[in-house]
Coordinates of C-alpha atoms in Angstrom, one line a residue:
Chain A
M4 CA -2.0 30.0 13.0
E5 CA 1.6 29.3 12.8
V6 CA 3.7 28.4 9.9
D7 CA 7.0 26.8 10.0
T8 CA 9.4 27.2 7.1
L9 CA 12.6 25.3 7.1
K10 CA 15.0 24.6 4.3
E11 CA 17.5 22.0 5.3
E12 CA 21.0 22.3 3.9
N13 CA 21.2 18.6 3.2
N14 CA 18.5 17.7 0.8
I15 CA 15.2 17.6 2.7
D16 CA 12.3 19.4 1.2
R17 CA 10.7 22.4 2.9
L18 CA 8.1 21.3 5.4
K19 CA 5.3 23.6 6.6
C20 CA 2.3 22.8 8.7
D21 CA -0.7 24.8 9.7
L22 CA -3.1 23.5 12.3
G23 CA -6.7 24.3 13.1
L24 CA -7.3 25.9 9.8
L25 CA -11.0 24.8 9.5
S26 CA -13.6 25.7 12.1
R27 CA -16.1 22.8 11.7
P28 CA -13.9 19.7 12.0
D29 CA -12.5 18.5 15.3
G30 CA -9.0 18.7 14.0
S31 CA -7.5 20.0 10.7
A32 CA -4.1 20.5 9.2
L33 CA -2.6 21.8 6.1
F34 CA 0.7 20.0 5.4
T35 CA 3.2 21.1 2.8
E36 CA 6.3 19.2 1.6
G37 CA 8.1 21.3 -0.9
Q38 CA 5.4 22.1 -3.4
T39 CA 3.0 19.3 -2.4
V40 CA 0.1 20.5 -0.4
V41 CA -2.5 18.4 1.4
L42 CA -5.4 19.5 3.6
A43 CA -6.6 17.0 6.2
A44 CA -9.6 17.2 8.5
L45 CA -10.8 14.8 11.2
Y46 CA -14.2 14.3 12.7
G47 CA -14.5 12.0 15.6
P48 CA -15.4 10.1 17.5
V49 CA -18.9 10.6 16.0
E50 CA -22.0 8.4 15.4
V51 CA -21.4 5.3 13.4
K52 CA -23.3 3.9 10.5
M53 CA -25.2 0.7 11.3
Q54 CA -23.2 -1.5 8.9
K55 CA -19.9 -0.2 10.1
V56 CA -20.4 -0.5 13.8
L57 CA -17.7 -2.4 15.7
V58 CA -18.4 -3.4 19.3
E59 CA -14.9 -3.4 20.6
K60 CA -13.4 -0.4 18.8
A61 CA -14.0 2.6 16.7
S62 CA -14.2 2.2 13.0
I63 CA -12.1 4.5 11.0
E64 CA -13.1 5.8 7.6
C65 CA -10.8 7.7 5.3
I66 CA -12.1 9.8 2.4
Y67 CA -9.5 10.9 -0.1
K68 CA -10.5 13.6 -2.6
P69 CA -8.3 14.2 -5.6
K70 CA -7.5 17.8 -6.8
A71 CA -9.8 17.3 -9.8
G72 CA -12.3 14.7 -11.0
F73 CA -13.9 11.8 -9.2
P74 CA -11.9 9.5 -6.9
C75 CA -10.6 6.5 -8.8
V76 CA -9.1 3.1 -7.9
Q77 CA -5.7 4.7 -7.1
D78 CA -7.4 7.0 -4.5
R79 CA -9.2 4.0 -3.0
F80 CA -5.7 2.5 -2.5
K81 CA -4.5 5.7 -0.7
E82 CA -7.7 5.7 1.4
S83 CA -7.1 2.2 2.6
F84 CA -3.4 2.8 3.2
I85 CA -4.1 5.9 5.4
K86 CA -7.0 4.2 7.1
N87 CA -4.8 1.2 8.1
I88 CA -2.1 3.6 9.5
C89 CA -4.6 5.5 11.5
E90 CA -6.1 2.3 12.9
T91 CA -2.6 1.3 14.1
S92 CA -1.8 4.6 15.7
L93 CA -5.1 5.8 17.2
A94 CA -6.3 4.3 20.5
V95 CA -9.4 2.9 18.7
S96 CA -10.4 0.7 21.6
L97 CA -11.2 3.8 23.7
Y98 CA -14.1 4.7 21.4
P99 CA -16.2 1.6 20.8
R100 CA -19.3 1.8 18.6
S101 CA -18.2 5.1 17.1
T102 CA -16.5 6.2 13.9
I103 CA -13.6 8.5 13.2
L104 CA -13.7 10.2 9.8
V105 CA -10.4 11.3 8.2
N106 CA -10.9 13.5 5.2
I107 CA -8.0 14.2 2.9
Q108 CA -8.1 16.8 0.2
E109 CA -5.2 16.9 -2.3
M110 CA -4.4 20.6 -3.1
Q111 CA -1.1 20.3 -5.1
N112 CA 1.0 17.4 -6.1
H113 CA 4.7 17.6 -6.8
G114 CA 5.7 14.0 -6.2
Q115 CA 5.4 13.3 -2.5
L116 CA 1.6 13.1 -2.4
L117 CA 1.2 9.9 -0.3
S118 CA 3.7 10.9 2.4
C119 CA 2.3 14.4 2.6
A120 CA -1.2 13.0 3.0
I121 CA -0.1 10.7 5.7
N122 CA 1.7 13.5 7.6
A123 CA -1.4 15.7 7.2
A124 CA -3.5 13.0 8.6
C125 CA -1.2 12.7 11.6
M126 CA -1.3 16.4 12.2
A127 CA -5.1 16.5 12.0
C128 CA -5.3 13.6 14.6
L129 CA -2.9 15.6 16.8
D130 CA -4.9 18.8 16.4
S131 CA -8.2 17.1 17.2
G132 CA -6.7 15.9 20.5
I133 CA -8.0 12.3 20.0
D134 CA -6.1 9.6 21.9
M135 CA -3.2 8.1 20.1
K136 CA -0.8 5.3 20.9
F137 CA 2.0 7.0 19.0
L138 CA 2.5 9.6 16.3
F139 CA 3.6 8.7 12.9
G140 CA 5.5 10.5 10.2
S141 CA 6.1 9.7 6.6
V142 CA 9.1 10.3 4.3
S143 CA 9.2 9.9 0.5
C144 CA 12.6 8.8 -0.9
F145 CA 13.4 8.9 -4.6
L146 CA 15.8 6.5 -6.2
M147 CA 17.5 7.9 -9.3
K148 CA 18.7 6.0 -12.3
D149 CA 22.3 6.5 -11.3
G150 CA 21.6 4.8 -8.0
E151 CA 21.5 7.9 -5.8
L152 CA 18.8 8.5 -3.2
S153 CA 17.2 11.9 -2.7
L154 CA 14.4 13.2 -0.5
I155 CA 13.5 15.9 -3.0
P156 CA 11.5 14.9 -6.1
P157 CA 13.8 15.6 -9.1
V158 CA 12.8 18.2 -11.7
N159 CA 13.1 15.6 -14.4
E160 CA 10.6 12.8 -13.8
S161 CA 12.3 10.5 -16.2
S162 CA 15.4 10.2 -14.0
I163 CA 13.5 8.4 -11.3
K164 CA 14.0 4.6 -11.1
G165 CA 12.0 4.0 -8.0
M166 CA 10.2 5.7 -5.1
F167 CA 9.8 4.6 -1.5
V168 CA 7.3 5.9 1.1
F169 CA 8.0 4.9 4.6
V170 CA 5.9 5.6 7.7
F171 CA 7.7 5.5 11.0
N172 CA 6.3 5.6 14.6
N173 CA 7.8 8.1 17.0
T174 CA 8.3 5.7 19.8
K175 CA 11.1 3.5 18.4
G176 CA 11.3 4.7 14.9
E177 CA 10.1 1.4 13.5
V178 CA 8.4 1.0 10.2
I179 CA 4.7 0.8 10.4
A180 CA 3.9 1.1 6.8
S181 CA 5.8 0.9 3.5
H182 CA 4.9 1.4 -0.1
T183 CA 7.2 1.3 -3.1
E184 CA 7.3 2.1 -6.8
G185 CA 9.7 0.8 -9.4
L186 CA 12.5 -1.8 -9.3
F187 CA 15.2 -1.8 -6.7
T188 CA 17.5 -4.1 -4.8
A189 CA 17.3 -5.1 -1.1
E190 CA 20.4 -2.9 -0.3
Q191 CA 18.8 0.1 -1.9
Y192 CA 15.7 -0.5 0.1
H193 CA 17.7 -0.6 3.3
D194 CA 19.7 2.5 2.4
A195 CA 16.4 4.4 1.7
L196 CA 14.9 3.2 4.9
E197 CA 17.9 4.3 6.9
G198 CA 18.2 7.6 5.0
G199 CA 14.5 8.3 5.3
R200 CA 14.5 7.7 9.0
Q201 CA 17.6 9.9 9.6
M202 CA 16.3 12.7 7.5
G203 CA 12.9 12.5 9.1
V204 CA 14.5 12.8 12.5
A205 CA 16.8 15.6 11.4
A206 CA 13.9 17.6 10.0
Y207 CA 11.8 17.2 13.1
V208 CA 14.5 17.7 15.6
K209 CA 15.7 20.9 14.0
R210 CA 12.3 22.2 13.8
G211 CA 11.7 21.2 17.4
T212 CA 14.5 23.3 18.8
R213 CA 13.6 26.7 17.4
S214 CA 10.3 26.9 15.8
P215 CA 6.8 27.8 17.0
F216 CA 5.6 24.6 15.6
V217 CA 6.6 22.7 18.7
C218 CA 4.8 25.0 21.0
H219 CA 1.8 24.4 19.0
L220 CA 2.2 20.7 19.3
S221 CA 2.7 21.0 23.0
L222 CA -0.5 23.0 23.3
S223 CA -2.4 20.3 21.4
E224 CA -1.1 17.7 23.8
R225 CA -2.1 19.8 26.8
R226 CA -5.5 20.5 25.4
G227 CA -6.5 17.0 26.3
G228 CA -9.1 16.3 23.7
T229 CA -11.0 19.6 24.0
R230 CA -11.3 22.0 21.1
R231 CA -9.2 25.2 21.3
H232 CA -11.0 28.5 20.6
D233 CA -8.9 31.0 22.4
N234 CA -6.4 32.6 20.1
D235 CA -4.3 33.7 23.1
M236 CA -3.3 30.1 23.5
L237 CA -1.2 30.4 20.3
L238 CA 1.9 31.4 22.0
P239 CA 5.0 32.7 20.3
L240 CA 8.3 30.8 20.4
R241 CA 8.8 29.0 23.7
P242 CA 12.0 27.1 23.8
E243 CA 11.5 26.1 27.4
L244 CA 8.8 23.8 26.2
G245 CA 11.5 21.6 24.8
D246 CA 11.0 18.9 27.4
H247 CA 7.3 18.7 26.9
P248 CA 5.9 15.4 25.7
G249 CA 4.6 17.3 22.6
Y250 CA 8.2 18.1 21.7
R251 CA 9.5 14.7 22.2
A252 CA 6.6 13.4 20.2
M253 CA 8.2 14.7 17.1
F254 CA 11.3 12.6 17.4
F255 CA 10.8 9.7 15.1
Chain B
M15 CA -14.2 -29.4 22.7
A16 CA -11.4 -28.0 20.6
E17 CA -14.1 -26.7 18.1
Q18 CA -15.9 -24.6 20.8
Y19 CA -12.6 -23.4 22.2
K20 CA -11.6 -22.2 18.7
T21 CA -14.8 -20.3 18.1
L22 CA -14.9 -18.7 21.5
H23 CA -11.2 -17.8 22.1
S24 CA -9.8 -17.9 18.6
A25 CA -6.7 -15.7 19.5
K26 CA -5.9 -17.8 22.5
Y27 CA -6.4 -21.0 20.5
Y28 CA -3.8 -19.8 18.0
R29 CA -1.5 -18.7 20.8
D30 CA -1.5 -22.1 22.3
Y31 CA -0.5 -23.7 19.0
L32 CA 2.1 -21.0 18.2
K33 CA 3.8 -21.4 21.6
N34 CA 4.8 -24.9 20.4
D35 CA 6.0 -23.6 17.0
I36 CA 3.2 -25.1 15.0
R37 CA 0.0 -23.8 13.4
P38 CA -3.5 -25.3 13.7
D39 CA -3.2 -26.6 10.1
C40 CA 0.0 -28.5 11.0
R41 CA 2.4 -26.1 9.3
Q42 CA 5.6 -24.7 10.8
L43 CA 5.5 -20.9 11.3
S44 CA 7.6 -20.3 8.2
A45 CA 6.1 -23.0 6.0
F46 CA 4.1 -22.2 2.9
R47 CA 1.1 -24.0 1.7
P48 CA 1.3 -26.2 -1.4
V49 CA 0.9 -24.2 -4.7
I50 CA -0.9 -25.7 -7.7
I51 CA -0.8 -23.9 -11.0
N52 CA -2.9 -25.0 -14.0
V53 CA -2.6 -23.2 -17.2
D54 CA -4.7 -22.9 -20.4
S55 CA -7.7 -24.6 -18.9
I56 CA -10.2 -22.1 -20.3
K57 CA -10.3 -22.5 -24.0
T58 CA -12.5 -19.4 -24.7
A59 CA -9.9 -17.0 -23.3
D60 CA -6.6 -16.1 -25.1
G61 CA -4.8 -17.3 -22.0
S62 CA -5.8 -18.5 -18.6
A63 CA -4.4 -19.9 -15.4
I64 CA -5.9 -21.3 -12.2
V65 CA -3.8 -21.0 -9.1
K66 CA -4.4 -22.7 -5.7
I67 CA -2.4 -21.8 -2.7
G68 CA -3.7 -24.1 0.0
R69 CA -7.5 -23.5 -0.3
T70 CA -7.2 -20.0 -1.8
T71 CA -8.3 -20.4 -5.4
V72 CA -7.9 -17.7 -8.1
V73 CA -8.7 -17.9 -11.8
C74 CA -7.1 -15.5 -14.2
G75 CA -8.3 -15.2 -17.8
I76 CA -6.9 -12.8 -20.5
K77 CA -9.1 -11.7 -23.3
A78 CA -7.6 -9.6 -26.1
E79 CA -9.5 -6.9 -28.0
I80 CA -8.4 -4.6 -30.7
C81 CA -8.6 -0.9 -29.9
R82 CA -7.0 2.4 -30.7
P83 CA -3.9 3.4 -28.8
K84 CA -3.9 6.6 -26.7
P85 CA -2.7 9.7 -28.6
E86 CA 0.0 10.3 -25.9
T87 CA 1.4 6.8 -26.3
P88 CA 0.7 5.9 -29.9
R89 CA 3.1 2.9 -29.9
Q90 CA 1.7 1.1 -26.8
G91 CA -1.2 -1.3 -26.3
F92 CA -3.0 -1.8 -23.0
L93 CA -2.9 -4.4 -20.2
V94 CA -5.8 -3.9 -17.8
P95 CA -5.9 -6.1 -14.7
N96 CA -9.1 -6.3 -12.7
V97 CA -9.6 -8.3 -9.5
D98 CA -13.1 -9.5 -8.7
L99 CA -14.1 -10.7 -5.2
P100 CA -17.5 -12.2 -5.7
P101 CA -19.7 -13.2 -2.7
L102 CA -19.0 -16.7 -3.7
C103 CA -15.5 -16.6 -2.3
S104 CA -16.2 -15.4 1.2
S105 CA -19.0 -14.1 3.4
K106 CA -17.0 -10.9 3.7
F107 CA -18.1 -9.7 0.3
K108 CA -21.5 -8.7 -0.9
S109 CA -22.7 -8.6 -4.5
G110 CA -23.0 -5.2 -6.2
P111 CA -20.2 -2.7 -7.2
P112 CA -16.6 -3.8 -6.4
S113 CA -15.8 -3.7 -2.7
D114 CA -13.1 -1.4 -1.4
Q115 CA -10.9 -4.4 -0.9
A116 CA -11.3 -5.5 -4.5
Q117 CA -10.4 -2.0 -5.7
V118 CA -7.4 -1.9 -3.5
L119 CA -6.3 -5.3 -4.7
T120 CA -6.8 -4.3 -8.3
Q121 CA -4.5 -1.3 -7.7
I122 CA -1.9 -3.4 -6.0
I123 CA -1.8 -5.8 -8.9
A124 CA -1.6 -3.0 -11.4
D125 CA 1.3 -1.5 -9.4
I126 CA 3.2 -4.8 -9.3
L127 CA 2.7 -5.2 -13.1
E128 CA 4.0 -1.7 -13.8
N129 CA 6.9 -1.8 -11.3
S130 CA 8.2 -5.1 -12.5
R131 CA 8.3 -4.0 -16.1
C132 CA 7.7 -7.6 -17.1
I133 CA 5.9 -6.7 -20.2
N134 CA 6.8 -4.1 -22.7
L135 CA 3.5 -2.6 -23.9
E136 CA 5.0 -1.7 -27.3
Q137 CA 4.7 -5.4 -28.4
L138 CA 1.0 -5.0 -28.1
C139 CA 0.9 -2.3 -30.8
I140 CA -0.1 -3.5 -34.2
F141 CA 0.1 -0.3 -36.1
P142 CA 1.2 3.0 -34.4
D143 CA -1.6 5.4 -33.6
K144 CA -4.1 3.2 -35.4
I145 CA -4.7 -0.2 -33.8
A146 CA -3.3 -2.0 -30.8
W147 CA -4.1 -4.9 -28.5
C148 CA -6.0 -4.3 -25.3
L149 CA -5.6 -7.2 -22.9
Y150 CA -8.2 -7.5 -20.2
A151 CA -6.8 -9.6 -17.4
D152 CA -9.8 -10.6 -15.2
I153 CA -8.7 -12.2 -12.0
I154 CA -11.6 -13.8 -10.1
C155 CA -11.3 -15.3 -6.6
L156 CA -13.2 -18.5 -6.1
D157 CA -12.1 -19.3 -2.6
Y158 CA -10.7 -16.7 -0.2
D159 CA -8.4 -18.3 2.3
G160 CA -5.7 -15.6 2.8
S161 CA -2.6 -14.5 0.9
L162 CA -4.7 -13.2 -1.9
I163 CA -2.1 -10.9 -3.4
D164 CA 0.3 -13.9 -3.7
A165 CA -2.4 -15.9 -5.6
C166 CA -3.5 -13.1 -7.8
A167 CA 0.1 -12.2 -8.8
L168 CA 1.0 -15.8 -9.5
A169 CA -2.2 -16.3 -11.5
L170 CA -1.5 -13.2 -13.6
I171 CA 2.1 -14.0 -14.4
S172 CA 1.3 -17.6 -15.2
C173 CA -1.5 -16.4 -17.4
L174 CA 0.7 -13.8 -19.2
K175 CA 3.3 -16.5 -20.0
V176 CA 0.7 -18.6 -21.9
V177 CA -1.2 -15.9 -23.7
T178 CA -1.1 -16.2 -27.4
L179 CA -2.3 -13.5 -29.7
P180 CA -3.6 -14.1 -33.3
E181 CA -1.7 -12.5 -36.2
V182 CA -3.3 -9.3 -37.5
E183 CA -2.7 -7.8 -40.9
Y184 CA -3.5 -4.1 -41.1
D185 CA -3.8 -2.0 -44.2
P186 CA -3.4 1.7 -43.1
G187 CA -4.5 2.9 -46.5
L188 CA -7.9 1.2 -46.4
D189 CA -8.0 1.2 -42.6
K190 CA -8.9 -2.5 -42.8
Q191 CA -7.7 -5.3 -40.5
Q192 CA -7.6 -9.0 -41.1
V193 CA -7.2 -11.4 -38.1
N194 CA -5.7 -14.7 -38.7
L195 CA -6.9 -16.9 -35.8
E196 CA -4.9 -19.9 -36.9
K197 CA -1.5 -18.2 -36.5
R198 CA -0.9 -17.3 -32.9
S199 CA 2.2 -16.1 -31.2
P200 CA 3.1 -15.8 -27.5
L201 CA 4.0 -12.6 -25.7
N202 CA 7.5 -11.7 -24.7
I203 CA 7.6 -11.6 -20.8
S204 CA 10.9 -10.4 -19.6
C205 CA 10.7 -11.4 -15.9
T206 CA 8.7 -13.4 -13.4
F207 CA 7.4 -11.8 -10.2
V208 CA 6.4 -13.7 -7.1
A209 CA 4.6 -12.2 -4.2
T210 CA 5.0 -13.4 -0.7
T211 CA 2.8 -12.4 2.2
F212 CA 3.6 -12.6 5.9
A213 CA 1.4 -12.0 8.9
I214 CA 2.6 -10.5 12.1
F215 CA 1.0 -12.2 15.1
D216 CA 1.1 -10.6 18.5
D217 CA 3.8 -8.1 17.3
K218 CA 6.6 -10.7 17.2
L219 CA 5.6 -14.0 15.6
I220 CA 5.9 -14.1 11.9
L221 CA 3.6 -16.4 9.9
S222 CA 4.4 -17.1 6.3
D223 CA 1.6 -17.4 3.8
P224 CA -1.2 -16.8 6.3
S225 CA -4.7 -18.3 5.9
S226 CA -7.7 -15.9 6.1
E227 CA -8.2 -16.8 9.8
E228 CA -4.6 -16.0 10.6
E229 CA -4.8 -12.7 8.7
N230 CA -7.9 -11.7 10.7
L231 CA -6.2 -12.4 14.0
S232 CA -2.8 -10.9 13.3
A233 CA -1.9 -7.3 13.7
G234 CA -0.7 -6.6 10.2
T235 CA 0.7 -8.1 7.1
L236 CA 3.6 -7.5 4.8
T237 CA 3.8 -8.4 1.2
V238 CA 7.1 -8.5 -0.6
V239 CA 7.2 -9.0 -4.4
T240 CA 10.5 -10.2 -5.9
S241 CA 11.2 -10.1 -9.6
D242 CA 14.3 -12.1 -10.7
E243 CA 17.2 -10.4 -8.9
E244 CA 15.4 -7.3 -7.7
L245 CA 12.5 -6.3 -5.5
C246 CA 9.5 -4.6 -7.1
Y247 CA 7.1 -4.1 -4.3
M248 CA 7.2 -3.8 -0.5
H249 CA 3.7 -3.3 0.7
K250 CA 3.0 -2.9 4.4
P251 CA -0.3 -1.2 5.1
G252 CA 0.0 -0.2 8.8
G253 CA -0.1 -2.8 11.5
S254 CA 2.6 -3.9 13.9
P255 CA 5.9 -2.0 13.5
L256 CA 8.9 -3.9 12.1
N257 CA 12.6 -3.4 12.5
E258 CA 15.3 -3.8 9.8
E259 CA 16.4 -7.3 10.8
Q260 CA 13.0 -8.6 10.4
I261 CA 12.7 -7.0 7.0
T262 CA 16.0 -8.4 5.9
K263 CA 14.8 -11.9 6.9
F264 CA 11.6 -11.5 4.9
I265 CA 13.5 -10.5 1.8
S266 CA 15.8 -13.5 2.0
I267 CA 12.8 -15.8 2.4
C268 CA 11.1 -14.2 -0.6
F269 CA 14.1 -14.8 -2.9
F270 CA 14.1 -18.4 -1.8
K271 CA 10.4 -18.8 -2.6
L272 CA 11.0 -17.1 -6.0
S273 CA 13.6 -19.7 -6.9
V274 CA 11.2 -22.5 -6.0
I275 CA 8.3 -21.0 -7.9
L276 CA 10.5 -20.3 -10.9
R277 CA 11.5 -24.0 -11.1
N278 CA 7.8 -24.9 -11.1
I279 CA 6.8 -22.4 -13.7
A280 CA 9.7 -23.5 -15.9
T281 CA 8.1 -27.0 -16.2
Y282 CA 5.2 -25.9 -18.4

């Protein structure tokens, strides 16, 4: 288990990730953004229910569990959002007549729940070694009443005018999904998009150069779809892995 | 012959049309379908609207009930949207509890309503902490032919603009209320939101206002909701990636559509 802690000087929240935490799922990840924590686990490809079977590709199911209480309509929305993103990024046509189950468990919410859940889902996919077309990463961006943009949720909730959640792919850094809250102008949307992308890149690039996180990613890439059991595989910091696809994968 | 070709190779059938910058229903790629709005056609509701976008048909009815405000917001009433996708509208939906798509759509409509701040819920309060109006906005789809978010949003805002609520006299001492059904007043709606959906076909072609067939064949949709001068929702649930230029183009199209729709709404 490796934990990466990184506090950027210029307003990005602390990101942490822990892969392979659970023993039963094919892939699992605990993702932390600041004080928001989400646990994701992935099973798949597994046997499909009769009514969900698709002949030309795998069907993806996402189950979102809130911290307390029963899932409500808002959680259904998150499920469908994450499901659509996974459908875009996973190589679903390689697994016809099967299903991929993505389970998301909210642990702590401090404002960036949706982006954190999306990142956790990506890390769980990566950990499972399932074939993907590209990786995705999500950033929450908060628009304050004074027009400023921040990637950290403000302490005072009433100062928020709007919120943006962007999901980028790692190949070209294009937007694959977007969700917004509140009122904003077209310029503000563009600023947030640009800022979110740059901050996302900055966070992942910096982490890439000196953290054990990247080694871990490289290992997941090399594992080629098989489950890791050997703890010796969890190597300490290996900067020479910098050129490995797993490393580049994190540039989005 | 064309009929068989369409059934067997639907994607290629579309591609052949789109190569010539035209869609099978004779529209240009960026053309919208005709929009018809009919308001106040249901007399048993406090306000109603029927919206047709091409063949997509949506009915919205608002019923008002008197209830007690929540203790945390004693000065606010309620507005509860609910989208129903009955099996009547498409073979995609089965009877029984609301499908996932209906629940997601309900959430999207509720989000748009909240984001746009078009209605101040305080005007629904009759007496703080005692009684308030609860408006149930039931949106029912009668014919599903794509761009459902657009139709639902338009039906809801048209409906909100024609809702009238009866006057209520409340005596806090006796906790008695008197409803005067003869004297009705409209709501104060501060802005009009208009949703516009685009489909991304083959990663590069953009189809405005897609029909359900086009939605099925395309690799993703994007919905932009504009409200007066600002944007209040940019919803893109996965699908083909987009770059900034495309997004800018979408936003400008949406503002144009908003102006057209506003002109239409202003006539009633």
